[in-house]
Amino acid sequence: MDLGDYYAKQFEDYPTSEYDAINLEIFKALWAVGQQRTELENSVAELVVKARAENMSWKLIGQILGTSGEAARQRYGALVKKKPKKSA
């Protein structure tokens, strides 16, 4: 028996259970919300980059997003271009 036949037999002989069935409506709704979440996260990231470019503090960004400034910096800091330090 080749590998393809082996896996076909495994698939055909698989014992189904109540846990194998999913509610398709819930699946589709959850998938749609996941897509929206991704779009929103991308928008938040864009706005954080713009806010930092306008010198908005991490503390304020964190407050707006419902978290701490440090948490916001850790999450979005890598997206923000570092400004060169001013020389004395």
Coordinates of C-alpha atoms in Angstrom, one line a residue:
M1 CA 0.0 0.0 0.0
D2 CA 1.5 3.3 -1.0
L3 CA 1.4 6.4 1.3
G4 CA -1.6 8.0 -0.6
D5 CA -3.7 4.8 -0.1
Y6 CA -2.6 4.6 3.5
Y7 CA -3.8 8.1 4.3
A8 CA -7.0 7.6 2.2
K9 CA -7.8 4.6 4.3
Q10 CA -7.0 6.4 7.6
F11 CA -9.4 9.2 6.5
E12 CA -12.2 6.8 5.5
D13 CA -11.8 4.7 8.7
Y14 CA -11.7 7.7 11.0
P15 CA -14.3 7.3 13.8
T16 CA -16.4 10.4 14.0
S17 CA -17.6 11.9 17.2
E18 CA -19.8 14.7 18.4
Y19 CA -16.7 16.9 18.7
D20 CA -16.0 16.7 14.9
A21 CA -19.1 18.7 14.0
I22 CA -19.0 22.5 14.0
N23 CA -21.7 25.1 13.8
L24 CA -21.1 26.6 10.4
E25 CA -22.9 29.9 11.3
I26 CA -20.7 30.4 14.4
F27 CA -17.6 29.4 12.3
K28 CA -18.4 32.0 9.6
A29 CA -19.2 34.7 12.2
L30 CA -16.0 34.1 14.1
W31 CA -14.0 34.1 10.9
A32 CA -15.5 37.5 9.9
V33 CA -14.8 39.0 13.3
G34 CA -11.2 37.7 13.1
Q35 CA -10.9 39.5 9.7
Q36 CA -12.3 42.7 11.2
R37 CA -9.9 42.4 14.2
T38 CA -7.0 42.1 11.8
E39 CA -8.1 45.2 9.9
L40 CA -8.6 47.2 13.2
E41 CA -5.2 46.1 14.5
N42 CA -3.6 47.3 11.3
S43 CA -5.4 50.7 11.6
V44 CA -4.4 51.0 15.2
A45 CA -0.7 50.3 14.3
E46 CA -0.8 53.0 11.5
L47 CA -2.3 55.5 13.8
V48 CA 0.2 54.8 16.6
V49 CA 3.0 55.4 14.1
K50 CA 1.4 58.7 13.0
A51 CA 0.9 59.7 16.7
R52 CA 4.5 59.0 17.5
A53 CA 5.6 61.0 14.5
E54 CA 3.7 63.9 15.9
N55 CA 5.4 63.4 19.3
M56 CA 2.5 62.0 21.2
S57 CA 3.8 60.2 24.3
W58 CA 3.6 56.5 24.8
K59 CA 1.8 57.2 28.0
L60 CA -1.0 59.0 26.2
I61 CA -1.2 56.4 23.4
G62 CA -1.5 53.7 26.1
Q63 CA -4.2 55.5 27.9
I64 CA -6.2 56.0 24.7
L65 CA -5.8 52.3 23.9
G66 CA -6.7 51.2 27.4
T67 CA -3.3 50.0 28.5
S68 CA -0.1 51.4 29.9
G69 CA 2.4 53.4 27.9
E70 CA 5.0 50.7 28.4
A71 CA 2.7 48.0 27.0
A72 CA 1.9 50.2 24.0
R73 CA 5.6 50.9 23.4
Q74 CA 6.4 47.2 23.6
R75 CA 3.6 46.3 21.2
Y76 CA 4.0 49.0 18.6
G77 CA 7.5 50.4 19.3
A78 CA 9.2 48.3 16.6
L79 CA 7.0 49.9 13.9
V80 CA 8.1 53.4 14.9
K81 CA 11.2 54.8 13.2
K82 CA 13.7 55.9 15.8
K83 CA 14.5 59.6 15.8
P84 CA 18.1 60.6 15.9
K85 CA 19.3 61.9 19.3
K86 CA 19.9 65.7 19.3
S87 CA 23.5 66.5 19.7
A88 CA 24.6 68.9 22.4

